[in-house]
PDB file of C-alpha atoms in Angstrom:
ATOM      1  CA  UNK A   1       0.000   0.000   0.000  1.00 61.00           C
ATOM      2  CA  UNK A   2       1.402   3.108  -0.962  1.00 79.00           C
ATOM      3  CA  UNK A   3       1.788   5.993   1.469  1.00 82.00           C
ATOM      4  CA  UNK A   4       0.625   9.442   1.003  1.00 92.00           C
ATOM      5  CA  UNK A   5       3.012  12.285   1.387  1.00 93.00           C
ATOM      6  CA  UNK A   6       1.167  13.726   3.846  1.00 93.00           C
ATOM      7  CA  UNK A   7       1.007  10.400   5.920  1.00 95.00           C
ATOM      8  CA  UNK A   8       4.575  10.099   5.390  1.00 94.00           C
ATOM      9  CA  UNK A   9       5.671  13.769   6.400  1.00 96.00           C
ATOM     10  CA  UNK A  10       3.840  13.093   9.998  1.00 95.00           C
ATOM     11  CA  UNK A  11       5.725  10.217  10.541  1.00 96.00           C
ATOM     12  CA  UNK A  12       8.628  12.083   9.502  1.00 97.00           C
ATOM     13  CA  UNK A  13       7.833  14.835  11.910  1.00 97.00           C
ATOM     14  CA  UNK A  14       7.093  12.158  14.774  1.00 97.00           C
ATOM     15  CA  UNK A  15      10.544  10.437  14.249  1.00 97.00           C
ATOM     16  CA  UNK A  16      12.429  14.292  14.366  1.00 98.00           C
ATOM     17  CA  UNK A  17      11.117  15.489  17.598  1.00 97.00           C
ATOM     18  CA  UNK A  18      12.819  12.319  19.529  1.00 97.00           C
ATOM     19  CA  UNK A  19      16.003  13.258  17.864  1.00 98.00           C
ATOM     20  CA  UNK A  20      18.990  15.867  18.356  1.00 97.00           C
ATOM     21  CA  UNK A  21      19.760  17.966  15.668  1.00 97.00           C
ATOM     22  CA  UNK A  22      22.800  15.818  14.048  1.00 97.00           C
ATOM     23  CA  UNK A  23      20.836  13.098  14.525  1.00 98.00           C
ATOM     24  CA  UNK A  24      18.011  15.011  12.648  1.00 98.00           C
ATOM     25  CA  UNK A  25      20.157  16.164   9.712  1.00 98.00           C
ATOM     26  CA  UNK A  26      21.444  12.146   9.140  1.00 98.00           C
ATOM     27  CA  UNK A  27      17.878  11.056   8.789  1.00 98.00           C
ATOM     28  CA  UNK A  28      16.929  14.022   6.499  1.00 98.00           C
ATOM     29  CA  UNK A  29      20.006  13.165   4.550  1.00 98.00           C
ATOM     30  CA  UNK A  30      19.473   9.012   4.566  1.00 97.00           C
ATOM     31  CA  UNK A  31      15.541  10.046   2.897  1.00 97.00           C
ATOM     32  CA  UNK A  32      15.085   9.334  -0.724  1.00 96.00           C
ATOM     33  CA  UNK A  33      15.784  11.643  -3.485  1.00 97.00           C
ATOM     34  CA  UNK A  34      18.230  14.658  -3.278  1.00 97.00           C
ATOM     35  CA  UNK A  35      18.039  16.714  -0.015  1.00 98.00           C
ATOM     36  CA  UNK A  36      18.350  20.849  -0.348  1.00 98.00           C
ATOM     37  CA  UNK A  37      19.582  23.277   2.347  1.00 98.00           C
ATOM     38  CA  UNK A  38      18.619  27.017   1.616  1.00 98.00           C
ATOM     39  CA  UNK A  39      20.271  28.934   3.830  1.00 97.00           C
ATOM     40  CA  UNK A  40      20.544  32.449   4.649  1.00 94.00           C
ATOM     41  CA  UNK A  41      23.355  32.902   5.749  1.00 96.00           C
ATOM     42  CA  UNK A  42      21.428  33.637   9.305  1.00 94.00           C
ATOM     43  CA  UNK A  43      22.264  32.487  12.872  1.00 96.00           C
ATOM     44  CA  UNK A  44      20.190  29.502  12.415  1.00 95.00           C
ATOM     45  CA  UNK A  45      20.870  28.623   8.926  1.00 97.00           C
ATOM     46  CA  UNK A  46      24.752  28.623  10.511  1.00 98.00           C
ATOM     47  CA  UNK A  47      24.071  26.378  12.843  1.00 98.00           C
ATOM     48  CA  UNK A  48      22.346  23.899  10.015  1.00 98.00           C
ATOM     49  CA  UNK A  49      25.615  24.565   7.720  1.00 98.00           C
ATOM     50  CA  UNK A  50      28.253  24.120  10.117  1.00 98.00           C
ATOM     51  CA  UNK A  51      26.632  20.233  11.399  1.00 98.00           C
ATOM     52  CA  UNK A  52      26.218  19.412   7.529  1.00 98.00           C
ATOM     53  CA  UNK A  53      29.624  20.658   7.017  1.00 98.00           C
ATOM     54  CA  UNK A  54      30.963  18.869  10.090  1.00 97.00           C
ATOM     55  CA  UNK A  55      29.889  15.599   9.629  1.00 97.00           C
ATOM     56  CA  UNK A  56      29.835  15.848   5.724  1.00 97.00           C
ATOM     57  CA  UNK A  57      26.725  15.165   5.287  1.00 98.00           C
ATOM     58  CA  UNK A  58      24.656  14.574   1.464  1.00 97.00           C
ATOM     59  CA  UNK A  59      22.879  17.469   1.618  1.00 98.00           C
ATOM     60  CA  UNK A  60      23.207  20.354  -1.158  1.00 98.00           C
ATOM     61  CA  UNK A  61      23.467  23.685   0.380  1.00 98.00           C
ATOM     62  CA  UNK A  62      21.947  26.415  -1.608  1.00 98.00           C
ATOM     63  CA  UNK A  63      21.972  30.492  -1.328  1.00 98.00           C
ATOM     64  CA  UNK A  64      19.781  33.120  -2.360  1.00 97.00           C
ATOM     65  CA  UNK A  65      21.950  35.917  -3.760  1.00 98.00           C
ATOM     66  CA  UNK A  66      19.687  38.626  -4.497  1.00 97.00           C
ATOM     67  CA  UNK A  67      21.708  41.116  -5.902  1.00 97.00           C
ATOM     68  CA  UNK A  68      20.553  42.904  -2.626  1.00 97.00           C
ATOM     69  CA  UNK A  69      22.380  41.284   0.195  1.00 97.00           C
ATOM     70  CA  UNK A  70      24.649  43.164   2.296  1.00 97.00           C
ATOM     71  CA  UNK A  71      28.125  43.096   2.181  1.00 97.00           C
ATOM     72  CA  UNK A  72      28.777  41.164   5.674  1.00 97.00           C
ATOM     73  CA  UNK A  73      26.319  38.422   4.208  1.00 97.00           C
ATOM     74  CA  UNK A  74      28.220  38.016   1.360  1.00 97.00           C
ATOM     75  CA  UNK A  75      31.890  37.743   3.326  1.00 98.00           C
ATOM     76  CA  UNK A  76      30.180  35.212   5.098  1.00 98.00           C
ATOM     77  CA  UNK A  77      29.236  33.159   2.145  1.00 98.00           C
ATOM     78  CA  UNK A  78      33.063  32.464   1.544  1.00 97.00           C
ATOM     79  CA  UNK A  79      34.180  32.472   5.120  1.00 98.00           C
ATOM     80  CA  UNK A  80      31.675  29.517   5.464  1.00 98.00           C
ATOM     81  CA  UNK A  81      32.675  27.572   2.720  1.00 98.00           C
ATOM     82  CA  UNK A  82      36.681  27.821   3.787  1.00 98.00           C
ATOM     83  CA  UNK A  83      35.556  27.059   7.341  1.00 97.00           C
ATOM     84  CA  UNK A  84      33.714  23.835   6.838  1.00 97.00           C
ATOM     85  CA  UNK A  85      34.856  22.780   3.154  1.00 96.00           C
ATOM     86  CA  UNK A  86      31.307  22.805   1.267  1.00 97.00           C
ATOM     87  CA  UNK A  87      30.156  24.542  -1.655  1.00 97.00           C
ATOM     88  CA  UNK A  88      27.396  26.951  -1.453  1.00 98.00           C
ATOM     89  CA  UNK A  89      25.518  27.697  -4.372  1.00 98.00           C
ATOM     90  CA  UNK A  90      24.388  30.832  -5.062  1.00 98.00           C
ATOM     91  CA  UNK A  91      21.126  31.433  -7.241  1.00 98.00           C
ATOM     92  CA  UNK A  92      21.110  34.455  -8.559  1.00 98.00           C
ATOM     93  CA  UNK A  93      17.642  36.464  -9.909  1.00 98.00           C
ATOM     94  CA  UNK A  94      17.547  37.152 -14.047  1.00 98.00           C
ATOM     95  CA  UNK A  95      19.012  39.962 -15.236  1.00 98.00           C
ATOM     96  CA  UNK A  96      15.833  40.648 -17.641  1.00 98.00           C
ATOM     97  CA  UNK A  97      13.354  39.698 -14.812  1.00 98.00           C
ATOM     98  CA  UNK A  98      15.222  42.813 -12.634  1.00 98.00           C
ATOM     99  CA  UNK A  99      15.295  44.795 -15.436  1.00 98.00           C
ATOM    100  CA  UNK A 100      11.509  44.324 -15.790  1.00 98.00           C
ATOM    101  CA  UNK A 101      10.691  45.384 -12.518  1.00 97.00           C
ATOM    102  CA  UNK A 102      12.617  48.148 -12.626  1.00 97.00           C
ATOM    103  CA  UNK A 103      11.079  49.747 -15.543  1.00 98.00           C
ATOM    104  CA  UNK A 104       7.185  48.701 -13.669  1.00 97.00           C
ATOM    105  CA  UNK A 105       8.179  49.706 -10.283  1.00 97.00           C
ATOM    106  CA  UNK A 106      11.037  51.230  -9.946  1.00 96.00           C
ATOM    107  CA  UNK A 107      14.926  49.693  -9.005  1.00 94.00           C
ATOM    108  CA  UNK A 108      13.653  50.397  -4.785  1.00 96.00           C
ATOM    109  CA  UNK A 109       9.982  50.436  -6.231  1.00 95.00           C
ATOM    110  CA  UNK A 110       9.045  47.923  -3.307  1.00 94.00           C
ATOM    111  CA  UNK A 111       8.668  50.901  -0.577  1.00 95.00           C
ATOM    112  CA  UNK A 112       5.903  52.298  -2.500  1.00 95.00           C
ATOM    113  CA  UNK A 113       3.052  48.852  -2.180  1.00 92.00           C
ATOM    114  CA  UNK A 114       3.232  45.357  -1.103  1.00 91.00           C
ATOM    115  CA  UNK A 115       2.275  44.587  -4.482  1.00 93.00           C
ATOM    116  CA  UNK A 116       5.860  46.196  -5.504  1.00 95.00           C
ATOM    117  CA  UNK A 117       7.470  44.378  -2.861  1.00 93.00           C
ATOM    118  CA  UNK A 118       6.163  40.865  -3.385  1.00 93.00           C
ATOM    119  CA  UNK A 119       6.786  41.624  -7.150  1.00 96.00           C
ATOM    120  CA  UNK A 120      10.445  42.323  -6.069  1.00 96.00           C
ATOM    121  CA  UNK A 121      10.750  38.945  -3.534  1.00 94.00           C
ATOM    122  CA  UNK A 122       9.247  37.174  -6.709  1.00 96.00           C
ATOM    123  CA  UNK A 123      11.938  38.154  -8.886  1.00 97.00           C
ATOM    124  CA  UNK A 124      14.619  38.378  -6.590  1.00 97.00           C
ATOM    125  CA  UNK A 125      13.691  34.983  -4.051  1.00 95.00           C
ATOM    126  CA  UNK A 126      10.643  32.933  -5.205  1.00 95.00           C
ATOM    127  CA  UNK A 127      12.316  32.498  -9.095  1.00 97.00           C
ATOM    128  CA  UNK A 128      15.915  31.650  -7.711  1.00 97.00           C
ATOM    129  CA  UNK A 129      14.219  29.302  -5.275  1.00 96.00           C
ATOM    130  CA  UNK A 130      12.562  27.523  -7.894  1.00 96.00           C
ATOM    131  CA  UNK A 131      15.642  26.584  -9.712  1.00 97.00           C
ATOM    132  CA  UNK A 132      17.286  26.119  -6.108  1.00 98.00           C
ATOM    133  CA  UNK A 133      14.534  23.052  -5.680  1.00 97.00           C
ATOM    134  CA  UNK A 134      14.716  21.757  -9.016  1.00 97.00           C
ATOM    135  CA  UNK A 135      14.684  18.098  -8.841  1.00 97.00           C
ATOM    136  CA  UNK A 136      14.745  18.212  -5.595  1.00 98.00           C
ATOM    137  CA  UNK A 137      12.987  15.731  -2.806  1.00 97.00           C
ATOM    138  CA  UNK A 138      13.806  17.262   0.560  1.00 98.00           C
ATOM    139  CA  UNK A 139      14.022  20.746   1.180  1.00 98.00           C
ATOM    140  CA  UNK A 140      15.686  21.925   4.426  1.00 98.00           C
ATOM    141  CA  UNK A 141      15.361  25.279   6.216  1.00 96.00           C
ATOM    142  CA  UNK A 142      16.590  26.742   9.417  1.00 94.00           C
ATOM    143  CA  UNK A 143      12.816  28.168   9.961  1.00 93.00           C
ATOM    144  CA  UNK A 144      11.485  28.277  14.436  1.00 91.00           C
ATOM    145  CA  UNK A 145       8.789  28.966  15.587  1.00 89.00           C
ATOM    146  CA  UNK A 146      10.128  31.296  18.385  1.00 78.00           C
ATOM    147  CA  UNK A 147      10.899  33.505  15.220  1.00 77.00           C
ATOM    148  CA  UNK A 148       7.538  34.983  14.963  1.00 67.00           C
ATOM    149  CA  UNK A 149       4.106  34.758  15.200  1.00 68.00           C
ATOM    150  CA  UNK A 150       3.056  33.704  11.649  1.00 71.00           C
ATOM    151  CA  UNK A 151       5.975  30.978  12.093  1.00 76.00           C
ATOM    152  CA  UNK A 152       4.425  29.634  15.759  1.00 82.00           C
ATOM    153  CA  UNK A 153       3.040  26.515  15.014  1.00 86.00           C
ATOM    154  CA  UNK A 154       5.659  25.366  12.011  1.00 92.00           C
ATOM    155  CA  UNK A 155       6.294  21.059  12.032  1.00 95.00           C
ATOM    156  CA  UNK A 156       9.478  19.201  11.810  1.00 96.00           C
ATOM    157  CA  UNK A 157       8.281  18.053   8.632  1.00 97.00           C
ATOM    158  CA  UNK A 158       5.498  19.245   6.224  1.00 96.00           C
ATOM    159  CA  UNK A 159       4.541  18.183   2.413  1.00 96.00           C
ATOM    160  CA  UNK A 160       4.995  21.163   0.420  1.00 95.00           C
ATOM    161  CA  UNK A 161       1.821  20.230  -1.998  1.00 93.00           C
ATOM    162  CA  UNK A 162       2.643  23.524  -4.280  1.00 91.00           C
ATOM    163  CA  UNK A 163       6.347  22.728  -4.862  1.00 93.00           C
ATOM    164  CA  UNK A 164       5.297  18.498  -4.724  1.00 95.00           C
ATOM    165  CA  UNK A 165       8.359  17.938  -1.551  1.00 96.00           C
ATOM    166  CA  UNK A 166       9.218  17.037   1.675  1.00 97.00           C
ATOM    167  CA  UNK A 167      10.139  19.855   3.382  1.00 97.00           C
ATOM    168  CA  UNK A 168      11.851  19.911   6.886  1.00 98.00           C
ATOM    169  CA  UNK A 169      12.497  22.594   9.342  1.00 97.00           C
ATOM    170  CA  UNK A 170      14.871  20.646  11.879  1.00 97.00           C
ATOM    171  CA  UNK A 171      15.606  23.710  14.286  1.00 97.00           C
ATOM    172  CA  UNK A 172      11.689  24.298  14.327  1.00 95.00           C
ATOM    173  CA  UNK A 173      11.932  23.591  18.539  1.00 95.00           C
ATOM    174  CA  UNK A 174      14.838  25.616  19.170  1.00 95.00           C
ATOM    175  CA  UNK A 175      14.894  28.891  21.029  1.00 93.00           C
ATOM    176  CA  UNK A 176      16.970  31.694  19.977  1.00 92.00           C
ATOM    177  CA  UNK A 177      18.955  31.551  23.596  1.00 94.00           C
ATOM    178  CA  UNK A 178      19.830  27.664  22.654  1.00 96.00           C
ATOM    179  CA  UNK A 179      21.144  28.725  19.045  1.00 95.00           C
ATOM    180  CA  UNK A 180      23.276  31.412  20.525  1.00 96.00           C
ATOM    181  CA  UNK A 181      24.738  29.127  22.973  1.00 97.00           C
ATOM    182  CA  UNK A 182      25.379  26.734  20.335  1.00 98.00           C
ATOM    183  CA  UNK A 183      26.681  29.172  18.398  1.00 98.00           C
ATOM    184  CA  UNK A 184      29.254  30.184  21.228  1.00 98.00           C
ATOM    185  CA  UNK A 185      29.930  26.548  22.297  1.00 98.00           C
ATOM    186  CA  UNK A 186      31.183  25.673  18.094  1.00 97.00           C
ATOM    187  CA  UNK A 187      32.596  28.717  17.312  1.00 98.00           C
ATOM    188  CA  UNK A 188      30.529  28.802  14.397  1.00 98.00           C
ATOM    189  CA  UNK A 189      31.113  32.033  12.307  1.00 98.00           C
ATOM    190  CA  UNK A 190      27.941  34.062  11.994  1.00 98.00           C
ATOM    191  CA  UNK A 191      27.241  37.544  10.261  1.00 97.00           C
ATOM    192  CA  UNK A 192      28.666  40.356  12.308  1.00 97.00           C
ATOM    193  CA  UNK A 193      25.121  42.213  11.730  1.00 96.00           C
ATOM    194  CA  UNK A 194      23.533  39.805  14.384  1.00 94.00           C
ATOM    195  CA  UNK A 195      25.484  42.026  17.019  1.00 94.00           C
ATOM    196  CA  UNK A 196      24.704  45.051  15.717  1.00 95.00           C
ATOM    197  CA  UNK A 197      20.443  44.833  16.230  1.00 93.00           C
ATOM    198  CA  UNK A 198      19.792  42.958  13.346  1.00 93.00           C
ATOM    199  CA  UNK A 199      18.512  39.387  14.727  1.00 90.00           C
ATOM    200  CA  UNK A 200      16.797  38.396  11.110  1.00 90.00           C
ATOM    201  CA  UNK A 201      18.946  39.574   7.976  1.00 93.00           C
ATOM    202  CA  UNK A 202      17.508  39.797   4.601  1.00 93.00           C
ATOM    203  CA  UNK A 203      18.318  42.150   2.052  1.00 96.00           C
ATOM    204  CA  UNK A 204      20.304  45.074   2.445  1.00 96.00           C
ATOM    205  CA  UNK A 205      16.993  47.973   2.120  1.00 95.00           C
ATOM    206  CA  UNK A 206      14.497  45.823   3.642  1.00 94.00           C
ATOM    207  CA  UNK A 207      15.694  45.237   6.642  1.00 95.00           C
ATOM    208  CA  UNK A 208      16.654  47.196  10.034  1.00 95.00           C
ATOM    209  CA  UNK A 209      18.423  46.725  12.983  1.00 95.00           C
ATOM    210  CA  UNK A 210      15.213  46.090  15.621  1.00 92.00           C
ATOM    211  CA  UNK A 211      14.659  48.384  19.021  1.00 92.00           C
ATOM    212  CA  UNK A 212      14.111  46.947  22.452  1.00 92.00           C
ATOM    213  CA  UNK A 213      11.324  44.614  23.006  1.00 89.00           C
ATOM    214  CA  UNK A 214      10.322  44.097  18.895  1.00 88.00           C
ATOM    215  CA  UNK A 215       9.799  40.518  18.045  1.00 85.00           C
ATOM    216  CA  UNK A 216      12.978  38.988  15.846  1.00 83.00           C
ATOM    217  CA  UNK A 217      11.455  40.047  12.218  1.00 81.00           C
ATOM    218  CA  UNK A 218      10.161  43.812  13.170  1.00 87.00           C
ATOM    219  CA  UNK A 219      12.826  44.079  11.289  1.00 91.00           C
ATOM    220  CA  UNK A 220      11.796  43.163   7.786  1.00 88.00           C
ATOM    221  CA  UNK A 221      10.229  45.129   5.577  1.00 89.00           C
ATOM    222  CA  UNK A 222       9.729  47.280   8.486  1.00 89.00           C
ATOM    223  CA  UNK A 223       7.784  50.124   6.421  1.00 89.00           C
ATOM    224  CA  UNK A 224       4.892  47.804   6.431  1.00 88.00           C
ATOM    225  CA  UNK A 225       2.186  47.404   8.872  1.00 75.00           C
ATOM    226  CA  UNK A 226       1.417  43.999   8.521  1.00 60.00           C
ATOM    227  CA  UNK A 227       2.976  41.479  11.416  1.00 53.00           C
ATOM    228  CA  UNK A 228       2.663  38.365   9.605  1.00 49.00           C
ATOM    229  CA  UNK A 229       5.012  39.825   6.878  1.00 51.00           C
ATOM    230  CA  UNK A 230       6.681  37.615   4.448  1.00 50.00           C
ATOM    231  CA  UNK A 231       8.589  37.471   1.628  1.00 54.00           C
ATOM    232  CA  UNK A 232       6.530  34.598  -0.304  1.00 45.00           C
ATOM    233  CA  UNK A 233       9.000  31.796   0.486  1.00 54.00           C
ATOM    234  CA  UNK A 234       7.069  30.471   3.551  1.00 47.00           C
ATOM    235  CA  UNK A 235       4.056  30.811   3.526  1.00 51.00           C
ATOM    236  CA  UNK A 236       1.046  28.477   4.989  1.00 44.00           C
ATOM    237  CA  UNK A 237      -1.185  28.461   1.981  1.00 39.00           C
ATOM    238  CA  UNK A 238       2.303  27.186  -0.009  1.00 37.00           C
ATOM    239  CA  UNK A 239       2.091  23.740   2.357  1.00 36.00           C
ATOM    240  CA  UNK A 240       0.031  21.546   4.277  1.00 33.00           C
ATOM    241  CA  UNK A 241       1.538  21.841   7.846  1.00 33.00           C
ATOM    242  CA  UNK A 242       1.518  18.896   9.669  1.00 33.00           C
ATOM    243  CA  UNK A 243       1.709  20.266  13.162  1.00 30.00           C
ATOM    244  CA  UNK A 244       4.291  17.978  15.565  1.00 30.00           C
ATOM    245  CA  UNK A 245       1.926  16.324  18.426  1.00 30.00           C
ATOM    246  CA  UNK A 246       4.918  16.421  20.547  1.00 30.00           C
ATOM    247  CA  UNK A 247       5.148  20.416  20.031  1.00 28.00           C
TER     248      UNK A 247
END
């Protein structure tokens, strides 16, 4: 009988939350089909890069360079790869798919509407993504749910019906107070920004250090009004969560 991959994503996301994270990142990386890390280049996404660089695991790790980034994120991209030996892709947006929005909206266009700005995270994240995922089973991401509200109730494991994969978010129970100390305890390099206010790093005109007391993301597109802001990449109606029953 053949298992649906929703059925098999909650088993998935059963069998993650009685594990450590290297012991979660083996498992991802003994599933079926090719396994992709997108990473950020955040303080979680470090902490997923370093343990697949450490124990060499077969999992591709994969960058969004937006054209965009700032310039510590981009340092960071190389110091990584010396540090723990890996390659990290970088998928970069089309040149005529910028020069198309510039000439709707503007080159910084995406201050003016939300419209703009999800036109802008389309061209710049959601198309480079695609080709990120291409022929991919597994896709890996250093999402929590202590990272915001819209992000609360996020799985171990979830089918991603739109994009037809597994995808797994194996720091999804970790606090931000664990990943620093992890952080501290590995020596893992992380972007310099992180001590500077900015706890969530995108690109370089969307985002802002925070102030005391905002959530982790106040400061992404920070011009908005909308909490549950995102850039299109993860969002709900893009999956059917399968919420952990251990959460």
């Amino acid at each position: 009988m053949t298992v649906s991959p929703i059925t098999a994503a909650e088993e998935l996301d059963a069998r993650l939350a009685a594990l450590d994270l290297p012991a979660r990142l083996a498992l991802i990386a003994s599933l079926p089909g090719r396994a992709v890390f997108t990473t950020s280049l955040g303080i979680e996404d470090q902490v997923i890069t370093a343990a697949i660089g450490t124990d060499q695991l077969d999992i591709d790790v994969a960058t969004l360079e937006t054209g965009r980034l700032f310039p510590e994120t981009l340092a960071l991209i190389d110091e990584t790869e010396t540090r723990y030996g890996l390659t990290i892709r970088r998928f970069h947006p089309q040149v005529a798919d910028v020069e198309a929005y510039a000439a709707q909206y503007g080159l910084n266009g995406f201050y003016e509407s939300v419209e703009a700005r999800h036109a802008c995270c389309d061209v710049r994240k959601l198309k480079p993504l695609k080709r990120a995922l291409e022929g991919a089973a597994v896709w890996i991401t250093g999402l929590r749910r202590g990272q915001s509200g819209n992000r609360a109730t996020i799985p171990f494991a979830e089918y991603d019906e739109a994009r037809g994969l597994l995808k797994v978010n194996p720091l999804a129970d970790w606090e931000i107070e664990a990943i620093r100390a992890h952080v501290a305890d590995e020596a893992i390099p992380v972007n310099p920004l992180h001590a500077r206010g900015y706890p969530s790093i995108g690109c370089e005109p969307c985002t802002r250090a925070i102030r005391p007391g905002e959530p982790e993301r106040a400061g992404r597109w920070w011009w908005e009004d909308d909490v549950k802001r995102e850039c299109g990449l993860h969002v709900p109606e893009a999956a059917t969560a399968i919420v952990s029953q251990s959460a």
